[in-house]
């Protein structure tokens, strides 16, 4: 999507205020099919906001105030890395909850737009509301254009439910229905399918799928290291079988 001049000006003013008051600035970005309405003016916001954010970085406003759980009073104590990690997780959970509400309303209002079911199902999966996610994603896969992505997410749902048979079936369907143009979806399908196969004892299939993924993108996640581990485990199994037969 794109931002208009009003949004760009709001961000610029927020940065100026943060620098002036020596306070940190948190921006939560959310876009749902934003369209460019102001042509070149809209494009200019990229340079404008980037310059302001660079100023913010130079100001080094790193300290966050710690609030006591009891009275909520701010102290000068800096938050530790563990505190920051917990804060990020809490914010991410809150954002995901709000997005679930947003996409549920949108999906109910426009039931014909099945891509909204994909968005809703994705966020339900992130929230570990797996059964709800499955219901939404099974509706979404009725759209031929969404079959590959829906199958990927359904496979991940059934993987979380420890139902490898259904997870495997969806990953297979996803690979069949994902066009070459959707490379990101295909790579994630191969990764999820390979790791699931290894977790369920099918090392040979995991290695075959891992090699297919590595041939597309060797740097994808940790597939290179996993292939080494799976090969080592396969060799250990062969040696153990030979020793048992001897």
mmCIF file of N, CA and C in Angstrom, residues 80-214:
data_model
loop_
_atom_site.group_PDB
_atom_site.id
_atom_site.type_symbol
_atom_site.label_atom_id
_atom_site.label_comp_id
_atom_site.label_asym_id
_atom_site.label_seq_id
_atom_site.Cartn_x
_atom_site.Cartn_y
_atom_site.Cartn_z
ATOM 1 N N UNK A 80 15.725 -4.516 30.896
ATOM 2 C CA UNK A 80 16.708 -5.509 30.477
ATOM 3 C C UNK A 80 16.274 -6.117 29.142
ATOM 4 N N UNK A 81 17.177 -6.913 28.543
ATOM 5 C CA UNK A 81 16.829 -7.590 27.294
ATOM 6 C C UNK A 81 15.634 -8.515 27.494
ATOM 7 N N UNK A 82 15.594 -9.172 28.659
ATOM 8 C CA UNK A 82 14.457 -10.058 28.943
ATOM 9 C C UNK A 82 13.152 -9.267 29.037
ATOM 10 N N UNK A 83 13.228 -8.066 29.671
ATOM 11 C CA UNK A 83 12.042 -7.207 29.764
ATOM 12 C C UNK A 83 11.582 -6.772 28.384
ATOM 13 N N UNK A 84 12.549 -6.385 27.544
ATOM 14 C CA UNK A 84 12.220 -5.930 26.196
ATOM 15 C C UNK A 84 11.612 -7.059 25.367
ATOM 16 N N UNK A 85 12.166 -8.270 25.522
ATOM 17 C CA UNK A 85 11.620 -9.426 24.794
ATOM 18 C C UNK A 85 10.181 -9.695 25.216
ATOM 19 N N UNK A 86 9.930 -9.621 26.512
ATOM 20 C CA UNK A 86 8.566 -9.826 27.016
ATOM 21 C C UNK A 86 7.628 -8.736 26.526
ATOM 22 N N UNK A 87 8.132 -7.492 26.485
ATOM 23 C CA UNK A 87 7.314 -6.377 26.009
ATOM 24 C C UNK A 87 6.962 -6.545 24.542
ATOM 25 N N UNK A 88 7.946 -6.948 23.740
ATOM 26 C CA UNK A 88 7.685 -7.172 22.311
ATOM 27 C C UNK A 88 6.648 -8.269 22.118
ATOM 28 N N UNK A 89 6.786 -9.354 22.881
ATOM 29 C CA UNK A 89 5.832 -10.465 22.771
ATOM 30 C C UNK A 89 4.426 -10.014 23.155
ATOM 31 N N UNK A 90 4.336 -9.197 24.203
ATOM 32 C CA UNK A 90 3.029 -8.697 24.642
ATOM 33 C C UNK A 90 2.400 -7.803 23.587
ATOM 34 N N UNK A 91 3.223 -6.916 22.998
ATOM 35 C CA UNK A 91 2.713 -6.027 21.953
ATOM 36 C C UNK A 91 2.276 -6.822 20.724
ATOM 37 N N UNK A 92 3.086 -7.818 20.346
ATOM 38 C CA UNK A 92 2.750 -8.639 19.178
ATOM 39 C C UNK A 92 1.438 -9.380 19.402
ATOM 40 N N UNK A 93 1.250 -9.876 20.628
ATOM 41 C CA UNK A 93 0.012 -10.594 20.947
ATOM 42 C C UNK A 93 -1.191 -9.656 20.868
ATOM 43 N N UNK A 94 -1.017 -8.439 21.376
ATOM 44 C CA UNK A 94 -2.113 -7.464 21.338
ATOM 45 C C UNK A 94 -2.467 -7.081 19.902
ATOM 46 N N UNK A 95 -1.428 -6.843 19.097
ATOM 47 C CA UNK A 95 -1.662 -6.495 17.688
ATOM 48 C C UNK A 95 -2.387 -7.637 16.977
ATOM 49 N N UNK A 96 -1.945 -8.879 17.217
ATOM 50 C CA UNK A 96 -2.563 -10.033 16.572
ATOM 51 C C UNK A 96 -4.031 -10.168 16.983
ATOM 52 N N UNK A 97 -4.326 -9.904 18.258
ATOM 53 C CA UNK A 97 -5.716 -9.977 18.741
ATOM 54 C C UNK A 97 -6.592 -8.945 18.035
ATOM 55 N N UNK A 98 -6.073 -7.733 17.893
ATOM 56 C CA UNK A 98 -6.834 -6.683 17.215
ATOM 57 C C UNK A 98 -7.048 -7.029 15.739
ATOM 58 N N UNK A 99 -6.014 -7.620 15.122
ATOM 59 C CA UNK A 99 -6.137 -7.985 13.702
ATOM 60 C C UNK A 99 -7.138 -9.116 13.513
ATOM 61 N N UNK A 100 -7.198 -10.040 14.470
ATOM 62 C CA UNK A 100 -8.213 -11.102 14.399
ATOM 63 C C UNK A 100 -9.612 -10.489 14.386
ATOM 64 N N UNK A 101 -9.847 -9.544 15.278
ATOM 65 C CA UNK A 101 -11.157 -8.876 15.334
ATOM 66 C C UNK A 101 -11.449 -8.157 14.022
ATOM 67 N N UNK A 102 -10.424 -7.458 13.490
ATOM 68 C CA UNK A 102 -10.590 -6.687 12.253
ATOM 69 C C UNK A 102 -10.943 -7.605 11.081
ATOM 70 N N UNK A 103 -10.157 -8.688 10.894
ATOM 71 C CA UNK A 103 -10.393 -9.557 9.739
ATOM 72 C C UNK A 103 -11.661 -10.393 9.901
ATOM 73 N N UNK A 104 -12.066 -10.671 11.136
ATOM 74 C CA UNK A 104 -13.321 -11.405 11.308
ATOM 75 C C UNK A 104 -14.510 -10.557 10.862
ATOM 76 N N UNK A 105 -14.499 -9.286 11.231
ATOM 77 C CA UNK A 105 -15.570 -8.381 10.807
ATOM 78 C C UNK A 105 -15.571 -8.247 9.286
ATOM 79 N N UNK A 106 -14.371 -8.055 8.697
ATOM 80 C CA UNK A 106 -14.275 -7.904 7.237
ATOM 81 C C UNK A 106 -14.755 -9.165 6.522
ATOM 82 N N UNK A 107 -14.343 -10.328 7.020
ATOM 83 C CA UNK A 107 -14.711 -11.592 6.381
ATOM 84 C C UNK A 107 -16.208 -11.837 6.466
ATOM 85 N N UNK A 108 -16.826 -11.472 7.590
ATOM 86 C CA UNK A 108 -18.265 -11.661 7.750
ATOM 87 C C UNK A 108 -19.053 -10.702 6.855
ATOM 88 N N UNK A 109 -18.508 -9.505 6.661
ATOM 89 C CA UNK A 109 -19.201 -8.520 5.820
ATOM 90 C C UNK A 109 -19.093 -8.868 4.339
ATOM 91 N N UNK A 110 -17.968 -9.431 3.923
ATOM 92 C CA UNK A 110 -17.761 -9.768 2.509
ATOM 93 C C UNK A 110 -17.371 -11.236 2.398
ATOM 94 N N UNK A 111 -18.334 -12.145 2.585
ATOM 95 C CA UNK A 111 -18.032 -13.586 2.589
ATOM 96 C C UNK A 111 -17.466 -14.105 1.271
ATOM 97 N N UNK A 112 -17.657 -13.366 0.211
ATOM 98 C CA UNK A 112 -17.131 -13.808 -1.087
ATOM 99 C C UNK A 112 -15.640 -13.594 -1.247
ATOM 100 N N UNK A 113 -15.050 -12.734 -0.426
ATOM 101 C CA UNK A 113 -13.610 -12.466 -0.515
ATOM 102 C C UNK A 113 -12.872 -13.452 0.385
ATOM 103 N N UNK A 114 -12.519 -14.595 -0.188
ATOM 104 C CA UNK A 114 -11.934 -15.671 0.605
ATOM 105 C C UNK A 114 -10.501 -15.379 1.030
ATOM 106 N N UNK A 115 -9.866 -14.400 0.401
ATOM 107 C CA UNK A 115 -8.517 -14.028 0.854
ATOM 108 C C UNK A 115 -8.556 -13.487 2.288
ATOM 109 N N UNK A 116 -9.700 -12.921 2.691
ATOM 110 C CA UNK A 116 -9.840 -12.457 4.073
ATOM 111 C C UNK A 116 -9.858 -13.627 5.056
ATOM 112 N N UNK A 117 -10.361 -14.782 4.614
ATOM 113 C CA UNK A 117 -10.334 -15.983 5.444
ATOM 114 C C UNK A 117 -8.889 -16.453 5.651
ATOM 115 N N UNK A 118 -8.077 -16.282 4.612
ATOM 116 C CA UNK A 118 -6.650 -16.633 4.735
ATOM 117 C C UNK A 118 -5.995 -15.751 5.792
ATOM 118 N N UNK A 119 -6.247 -14.446 5.712
ATOM 119 C CA UNK A 119 -5.647 -13.508 6.667
ATOM 120 C C UNK A 119 -6.115 -13.814 8.091
ATOM 121 N N UNK A 120 -7.403 -14.102 8.232
ATOM 122 C CA UNK A 120 -7.953 -14.421 9.548
ATOM 123 C C UNK A 120 -7.372 -15.739 10.066
ATOM 124 N N UNK A 121 -7.326 -16.736 9.196
ATOM 125 C CA UNK A 121 -6.783 -18.033 9.596
ATOM 126 C C UNK A 121 -5.330 -17.954 10.014
ATOM 127 N N UNK A 122 -4.547 -17.126 9.308
ATOM 128 C CA UNK A 122 -3.130 -16.945 9.644
ATOM 129 C C UNK A 122 -2.976 -16.415 11.058
ATOM 130 N N UNK A 123 -3.767 -15.413 11.395
ATOM 131 C CA UNK A 123 -3.658 -14.792 12.719
ATOM 132 C C UNK A 123 -4.200 -15.691 13.824
ATOM 133 N N UNK A 124 -5.231 -16.482 13.517
ATOM 134 C CA UNK A 124 -5.727 -17.446 14.493
ATOM 135 C C UNK A 124 -4.677 -18.514 14.778
ATOM 136 N N UNK A 125 -3.957 -18.921 13.736
ATOM 137 C CA UNK A 125 -2.872 -19.888 13.915
ATOM 138 C C UNK A 125 -1.776 -19.312 14.800
ATOM 139 N N UNK A 126 -1.423 -18.044 14.564
ATOM 140 C CA UNK A 126 -0.403 -17.391 15.389
ATOM 141 C C UNK A 126 -0.828 -17.298 16.851
ATOM 142 N N UNK A 127 -2.131 -17.216 17.069
ATOM 143 C CA UNK A 127 -2.657 -17.122 18.431
ATOM 144 C C UNK A 127 -2.896 -18.503 19.046
ATOM 145 N N UNK A 128 -2.500 -19.570 18.326
ATOM 146 C CA UNK A 128 -2.705 -20.953 18.782
ATOM 147 C C UNK A 128 -4.180 -21.322 18.896
ATOM 148 N N UNK A 129 -5.022 -20.617 18.174
ATOM 149 C CA UNK A 129 -6.442 -20.975 18.115
ATOM 150 C C UNK A 129 -6.627 -21.832 16.865
ATOM 151 N N UNK A 130 -6.043 -23.033 16.948
ATOM 152 C CA UNK A 130 -5.821 -23.864 15.761
ATOM 153 C C UNK A 130 -7.120 -24.340 15.131
ATOM 154 N N UNK A 131 -8.056 -24.816 15.939
ATOM 155 C CA UNK A 131 -9.304 -25.342 15.371
ATOM 156 C C UNK A 131 -10.090 -24.250 14.643
ATOM 157 N N UNK A 132 -10.092 -23.046 15.200
ATOM 158 C CA UNK A 132 -10.753 -21.922 14.527
ATOM 159 C C UNK A 132 -10.052 -21.601 13.209
ATOM 160 N N UNK A 133 -8.720 -21.664 13.230
ATOM 161 C CA UNK A 133 -7.946 -21.386 12.018
ATOM 162 C C UNK A 133 -8.275 -22.400 10.927
ATOM 163 N N UNK A 134 -8.384 -23.664 11.307
ATOM 164 C CA UNK A 134 -8.690 -24.717 10.323
ATOM 165 C C UNK A 134 -10.028 -24.436 9.639
ATOM 166 N N UNK A 135 -11.023 -24.042 10.416
ATOM 167 C CA UNK A 135 -12.350 -23.766 9.848
ATOM 168 C C UNK A 135 -12.285 -22.647 8.816
ATOM 169 N N UNK A 136 -11.534 -21.595 9.101
ATOM 170 C CA UNK A 136 -11.422 -20.471 8.167
ATOM 171 C C UNK A 136 -10.641 -20.869 6.915
ATOM 172 N N UNK A 137 -9.553 -21.593 7.109
ATOM 173 C CA UNK A 137 -8.675 -21.940 5.988
ATOM 174 C C UNK A 137 -9.321 -22.961 5.058
ATOM 175 N N UNK A 138 -10.149 -23.838 5.610
ATOM 176 C CA UNK A 138 -10.845 -24.792 4.746
ATOM 177 C C UNK A 138 -11.861 -24.093 3.859
ATOM 178 N N UNK A 139 -12.414 -22.989 4.342
ATOM 179 C CA UNK A 139 -13.286 -22.181 3.467
ATOM 180 C C UNK A 139 -12.459 -21.497 2.381
ATOM 181 N N UNK A 140 -11.289 -20.984 2.766
ATOM 182 C CA UNK A 140 -10.455 -20.225 1.831
ATOM 183 C C UNK A 140 -9.981 -21.069 0.663
ATOM 184 N N UNK A 141 -9.728 -22.347 0.895
ATOM 185 C CA UNK A 141 -9.160 -23.166 -0.180
ATOM 186 C C UNK A 141 -10.161 -23.500 -1.285
ATOM 187 N N UNK A 142 -11.423 -23.080 -1.115
ATOM 188 C CA UNK A 142 -12.385 -23.236 -2.216
ATOM 189 C C UNK A 142 -12.006 -22.366 -3.406
ATOM 190 N N UNK A 143 -11.235 -21.309 -3.135
ATOM 191 C CA UNK A 143 -10.751 -20.439 -4.209
ATOM 192 C C UNK A 143 -9.479 -21.059 -4.792
ATOM 193 N N UNK A 144 -9.511 -21.395 -6.087
ATOM 194 C CA UNK A 144 -8.380 -22.063 -6.729
ATOM 195 C C UNK A 144 -7.088 -21.263 -6.578
ATOM 196 N N UNK A 145 -7.198 -19.923 -6.569
ATOM 197 C CA UNK A 145 -6.001 -19.073 -6.477
ATOM 198 C C UNK A 145 -5.366 -19.140 -5.098
ATOM 199 N N UNK A 146 -6.127 -19.577 -4.102
ATOM 200 C CA UNK A 146 -5.636 -19.592 -2.724
ATOM 201 C C UNK A 146 -5.296 -20.989 -2.230
ATOM 202 N N UNK A 147 -5.457 -21.988 -3.085
ATOM 203 C CA UNK A 147 -5.313 -23.375 -2.638
ATOM 204 C C UNK A 147 -3.934 -23.666 -2.071
ATOM 205 N N UNK A 148 -2.899 -23.175 -2.731
ATOM 206 C CA UNK A 148 -1.541 -23.463 -2.280
ATOM 207 C C UNK A 148 -1.258 -22.895 -0.903
ATOM 208 N N UNK A 149 -1.571 -21.622 -0.719
ATOM 209 C CA UNK A 149 -1.309 -20.970 0.563
ATOM 210 C C UNK A 149 -2.197 -21.542 1.664
ATOM 211 N N UNK A 150 -3.461 -21.810 1.328
ATOM 212 C CA UNK A 150 -4.368 -22.387 2.324
ATOM 213 C C UNK A 150 -3.876 -23.763 2.763
ATOM 214 N N UNK A 151 -3.386 -24.563 1.811
ATOM 215 C CA UNK A 151 -2.883 -25.896 2.142
ATOM 216 C C UNK A 151 -1.649 -25.810 3.044
ATOM 217 N N UNK A 152 -0.768 -24.840 2.788
ATOM 218 C CA UNK A 152 0.396 -24.639 3.644
ATOM 219 C C UNK A 152 -0.031 -24.374 5.087
ATOM 220 N N UNK A 153 -0.956 -23.434 5.254
ATOM 221 C CA UNK A 153 -1.391 -23.058 6.600
ATOM 222 C C UNK A 153 -2.170 -24.186 7.278
ATOM 223 N N UNK A 154 -2.966 -24.914 6.495
ATOM 224 C CA UNK A 154 -3.682 -26.061 7.060
ATOM 225 C C UNK A 154 -2.697 -27.142 7.511
ATOM 226 N N UNK A 155 -1.666 -27.362 6.706
ATOM 227 C CA UNK A 155 -0.647 -28.328 7.096
ATOM 228 C C UNK A 155 0.014 -27.932 8.409
ATOM 229 N N UNK A 156 0.297 -26.635 8.556
ATOM 230 C CA UNK A 156 0.906 -26.143 9.797
ATOM 231 C C UNK A 156 -0.047 -26.307 10.985
ATOM 232 N N UNK A 157 -1.344 -26.112 10.727
ATOM 233 C CA UNK A 157 -2.346 -26.302 11.793
ATOM 234 C C UNK A 157 -2.376 -27.759 12.261
ATOM 235 N N UNK A 158 -2.455 -28.691 11.305
ATOM 236 C CA UNK A 158 -2.531 -30.102 11.682
ATOM 237 C C UNK A 158 -1.207 -30.579 12.295
ATOM 238 N N UNK A 159 -0.121 -29.960 11.875
ATOM 239 C CA UNK A 159 1.180 -30.271 12.487
ATOM 240 C C UNK A 159 1.163 -29.880 13.965
ATOM 241 N N UNK A 160 0.569 -28.723 14.251
ATOM 242 C CA UNK A 160 0.454 -28.281 15.647
ATOM 243 C C UNK A 160 -0.455 -29.190 16.459
ATOM 244 N N UNK A 161 -1.429 -29.775 15.791
ATOM 245 C CA UNK A 161 -2.360 -30.684 16.490
ATOM 246 C C UNK A 161 -1.804 -32.100 16.577
ATOM 247 N N UNK A 162 -0.547 -32.296 16.115
ATOM 248 C CA UNK A 162 0.103 -33.613 16.109
ATOM 249 C C UNK A 162 -0.644 -34.627 15.261
ATOM 250 N N UNK A 163 -1.293 -34.141 14.201
ATOM 251 C CA UNK A 163 -1.956 -35.030 13.249
ATOM 252 C C UNK A 163 -1.131 -34.997 11.959
ATOM 253 N N UNK A 164 -0.046 -35.794 11.939
ATOM 254 C CA UNK A 164 0.877 -35.741 10.813
ATOM 255 C C UNK A 164 0.230 -36.241 9.521
ATOM 256 N N UNK A 165 -0.694 -37.176 9.610
ATOM 257 C CA UNK A 165 -1.330 -37.710 8.405
ATOM 258 C C UNK A 165 -2.037 -36.600 7.624
ATOM 259 N N UNK A 166 -2.817 -35.769 8.323
ATOM 260 C CA UNK A 166 -3.523 -34.674 7.647
ATOM 261 C C UNK A 166 -2.558 -33.541 7.271
ATOM 262 N N UNK A 167 -1.549 -33.306 8.109
ATOM 263 C CA UNK A 167 -0.557 -32.282 7.776
ATOM 264 C C UNK A 167 0.155 -32.650 6.476
ATOM 265 N N UNK A 168 0.586 -33.898 6.376
ATOM 266 C CA UNK A 168 1.277 -34.384 5.184
ATOM 267 C C UNK A 168 0.404 -34.264 3.942
ATOM 268 N N UNK A 169 -0.864 -34.622 4.082
ATOM 269 C CA UNK A 169 -1.789 -34.543 2.944
ATOM 270 C C UNK A 169 -1.922 -33.106 2.438
ATOM 271 N N UNK A 170 -2.014 -32.160 3.368
ATOM 272 C CA UNK A 170 -2.143 -30.756 2.962
ATOM 273 C C UNK A 170 -0.852 -30.214 2.351
ATOM 274 N N UNK A 171 0.305 -30.609 2.887
ATOM 275 C CA UNK A 171 1.565 -30.160 2.301
ATOM 276 C C UNK A 171 1.710 -30.696 0.876
ATOM 277 N N UNK A 172 1.300 -31.933 0.662
ATOM 278 C CA UNK A 172 1.362 -32.521 -0.684
ATOM 279 C C UNK A 172 0.442 -31.757 -1.638
ATOM 280 N N UNK A 173 -0.785 -31.460 -1.180
ATOM 281 C CA UNK A 173 -1.730 -30.706 -2.006
ATOM 282 C C UNK A 173 -1.191 -29.305 -2.289
ATOM 283 N N UNK A 174 -0.545 -28.714 -1.273
ATOM 284 C CA UNK A 174 0.015 -27.384 -1.451
ATOM 285 C C UNK A 174 1.084 -27.352 -2.517
ATOM 286 N N UNK A 175 1.981 -28.333 -2.514
ATOM 287 C CA UNK A 175 3.046 -28.383 -3.526
ATOM 288 C C UNK A 175 2.466 -28.587 -4.922
ATOM 289 N N UNK A 176 1.381 -29.349 -4.999
ATOM 290 C CA UNK A 176 0.732 -29.590 -6.304
ATOM 291 C C UNK A 176 0.045 -28.336 -6.821
ATOM 292 N N UNK A 177 -0.528 -27.538 -5.925
ATOM 293 C CA UNK A 177 -1.359 -26.404 -6.336
ATOM 294 C C UNK A 177 -0.664 -25.044 -6.264
ATOM 295 N N UNK A 178 0.603 -25.014 -5.901
ATOM 296 C CA UNK A 178 1.319 -23.739 -5.821
ATOM 297 C C UNK A 178 2.062 -23.477 -7.116
ATOM 298 N N UNK A 179 1.735 -22.404 -7.838
ATOM 299 C CA UNK A 179 2.440 -22.095 -9.089
ATOM 300 C C UNK A 179 3.886 -21.683 -8.840
ATOM 301 N N UNK A 180 4.721 -21.819 -9.859
ATOM 302 C CA UNK A 180 6.143 -21.479 -9.732
ATOM 303 C C UNK A 180 6.334 -20.009 -9.360
ATOM 304 N N UNK A 181 5.383 -19.171 -9.737
ATOM 305 C CA UNK A 181 5.508 -17.737 -9.441
ATOM 306 C C UNK A 181 5.436 -17.447 -7.932
ATOM 307 N N UNK A 182 4.815 -18.351 -7.161
ATOM 308 C CA UNK A 182 4.694 -18.163 -5.714
ATOM 309 C C UNK A 182 5.828 -18.911 -5.006
ATOM 310 N N UNK A 183 7.041 -18.446 -5.239
ATOM 311 C CA UNK A 183 8.222 -19.160 -4.745
ATOM 312 C C UNK A 183 8.294 -19.170 -3.223
ATOM 313 N N UNK A 184 7.913 -18.062 -2.578
ATOM 314 C CA UNK A 184 7.980 -17.991 -1.120
ATOM 315 C C UNK A 184 7.093 -19.053 -0.480
ATOM 316 N N UNK A 185 5.875 -19.234 -1.026
ATOM 317 C CA UNK A 185 4.966 -20.249 -0.493
ATOM 318 C C UNK A 185 5.533 -21.644 -0.708
ATOM 319 N N UNK A 186 6.112 -21.874 -1.884
ATOM 320 C CA UNK A 186 6.677 -23.192 -2.185
ATOM 321 C C UNK A 186 7.831 -23.521 -1.243
ATOM 322 N N UNK A 187 8.690 -22.537 -0.980
ATOM 323 C CA UNK A 187 9.829 -22.778 -0.093
ATOM 324 C C UNK A 187 9.361 -23.104 1.328
ATOM 325 N N UNK A 188 8.352 -22.386 1.794
ATOM 326 C CA UNK A 188 7.839 -22.657 3.147
ATOM 327 C C UNK A 188 7.169 -24.026 3.203
ATOM 328 N N UNK A 189 6.463 -24.409 2.124
ATOM 329 C CA UNK A 189 5.858 -25.734 2.058
ATOM 330 C C UNK A 189 6.923 -26.827 2.155
ATOM 331 N N UNK A 190 7.990 -26.680 1.379
ATOM 332 C CA UNK A 190 9.066 -27.668 1.394
ATOM 333 C C UNK A 190 9.715 -27.751 2.775
ATOM 334 N N UNK A 191 9.902 -26.590 3.402
ATOM 335 C CA UNK A 191 10.535 -26.571 4.724
ATOM 336 C C UNK A 191 9.656 -27.256 5.766
ATOM 337 N N UNK A 192 8.377 -26.883 5.791
ATOM 338 C CA UNK A 192 7.458 -27.468 6.764
ATOM 339 C C UNK A 192 7.298 -28.974 6.537
ATOM 340 N N UNK A 193 7.213 -29.378 5.279
ATOM 341 C CA UNK A 193 7.059 -30.789 4.921
ATOM 342 C C UNK A 193 8.317 -31.573 5.313
ATOM 343 N N UNK A 194 9.485 -30.997 5.024
ATOM 344 C CA UNK A 194 10.744 -31.680 5.338
ATOM 345 C C UNK A 194 10.938 -31.837 6.839
ATOM 346 N N UNK A 195 10.739 -30.752 7.595
ATOM 347 C CA UNK A 195 10.945 -30.831 9.041
ATOM 348 C C UNK A 195 9.917 -31.757 9.695
ATOM 349 N N UNK A 196 8.681 -31.721 9.199
ATOM 350 C CA UNK A 196 7.665 -32.620 9.733
ATOM 351 C C UNK A 196 7.987 -34.077 9.452
ATOM 352 N N UNK A 197 8.502 -34.353 8.252
ATOM 353 C CA UNK A 197 8.883 -35.733 7.912
ATOM 354 C C UNK A 197 9.987 -36.230 8.833
ATOM 355 N N UNK A 198 10.985 -35.365 9.096
ATOM 356 C CA UNK A 198 12.084 -35.749 9.992
ATOM 357 C C UNK A 198 11.564 -36.007 11.406
ATOM 358 N N UNK A 199 10.664 -35.138 11.887
ATOM 359 C CA UNK A 199 10.114 -35.299 13.236
ATOM 360 C C UNK A 199 9.309 -36.585 13.367
ATOM 361 N N UNK A 200 8.760 -37.062 12.249
ATOM 362 C CA UNK A 200 7.947 -38.271 12.271
ATOM 363 C C UNK A 200 8.699 -39.501 11.767
ATOM 364 N N UNK A 201 10.016 -39.410 11.727
ATOM 365 C CA UNK A 201 10.853 -40.581 11.461
ATOM 366 C C UNK A 201 11.143 -40.898 10.011
ATOM 367 N N UNK A 202 10.605 -40.119 9.067
ATOM 368 C CA UNK A 202 10.849 -40.387 7.645
ATOM 369 C C UNK A 202 12.035 -39.547 7.169
ATOM 370 N N UNK A 203 13.244 -39.987 7.535
ATOM 371 C CA UNK A 203 14.437 -39.197 7.221
ATOM 372 C C UNK A 203 14.703 -39.112 5.729
ATOM 373 N N UNK A 204 14.458 -40.182 5.007
ATOM 374 C CA UNK A 204 14.744 -40.146 3.576
ATOM 375 C C UNK A 204 13.885 -39.109 2.860
ATOM 376 N N UNK A 205 12.614 -39.063 3.219
ATOM 377 C CA UNK A 205 11.740 -38.069 2.590
ATOM 378 C C UNK A 205 12.145 -36.665 3.006
ATOM 379 N N UNK A 206 12.515 -36.503 4.287
ATOM 380 C CA UNK A 206 12.974 -35.199 4.766
ATOM 381 C C UNK A 206 14.187 -34.736 3.971
ATOM 382 N N UNK A 207 15.120 -35.637 3.731
ATOM 383 C CA UNK A 207 16.340 -35.293 2.974
ATOM 384 C C UNK A 207 15.995 -34.941 1.534
ATOM 385 N N UNK A 208 15.114 -35.708 0.916
ATOM 386 C CA UNK A 208 14.728 -35.424 -0.474
ATOM 387 C C UNK A 208 14.072 -34.043 -0.585
ATOM 388 N N UNK A 209 13.133 -33.756 0.314
ATOM 389 C CA UNK A 209 12.462 -32.450 0.298
ATOM 390 C C UNK A 209 13.445 -31.328 0.644
ATOM 391 N N UNK A 210 14.335 -31.604 1.602
ATOM 392 C CA UNK A 210 15.338 -30.609 1.974
ATOM 393 C C UNK A 210 16.263 -30.276 0.828
ATOM 394 N N UNK A 211 16.651 -31.272 0.052
ATOM 395 C CA UNK A 211 17.514 -31.021 -1.107
ATOM 396 C C UNK A 211 16.785 -30.193 -2.167
ATOM 397 N N UNK A 212 15.490 -30.477 -2.331
ATOM 398 C CA UNK A 212 14.715 -29.687 -3.295
ATOM 399 C C UNK A 212 14.659 -28.221 -2.863
ATOM 400 N N UNK A 213 14.481 -27.995 -1.558
ATOM 401 C CA UNK A 213 14.468 -26.632 -1.036
ATOM 402 C C UNK A 213 15.851 -25.987 -1.153
ATOM 403 N N UNK A 214 16.888 -26.729 -0.787
ATOM 404 C CA UNK A 214 18.250 -26.188 -0.859
ATOM 405 C C UNK A 214 18.623 -25.825 -2.290
#
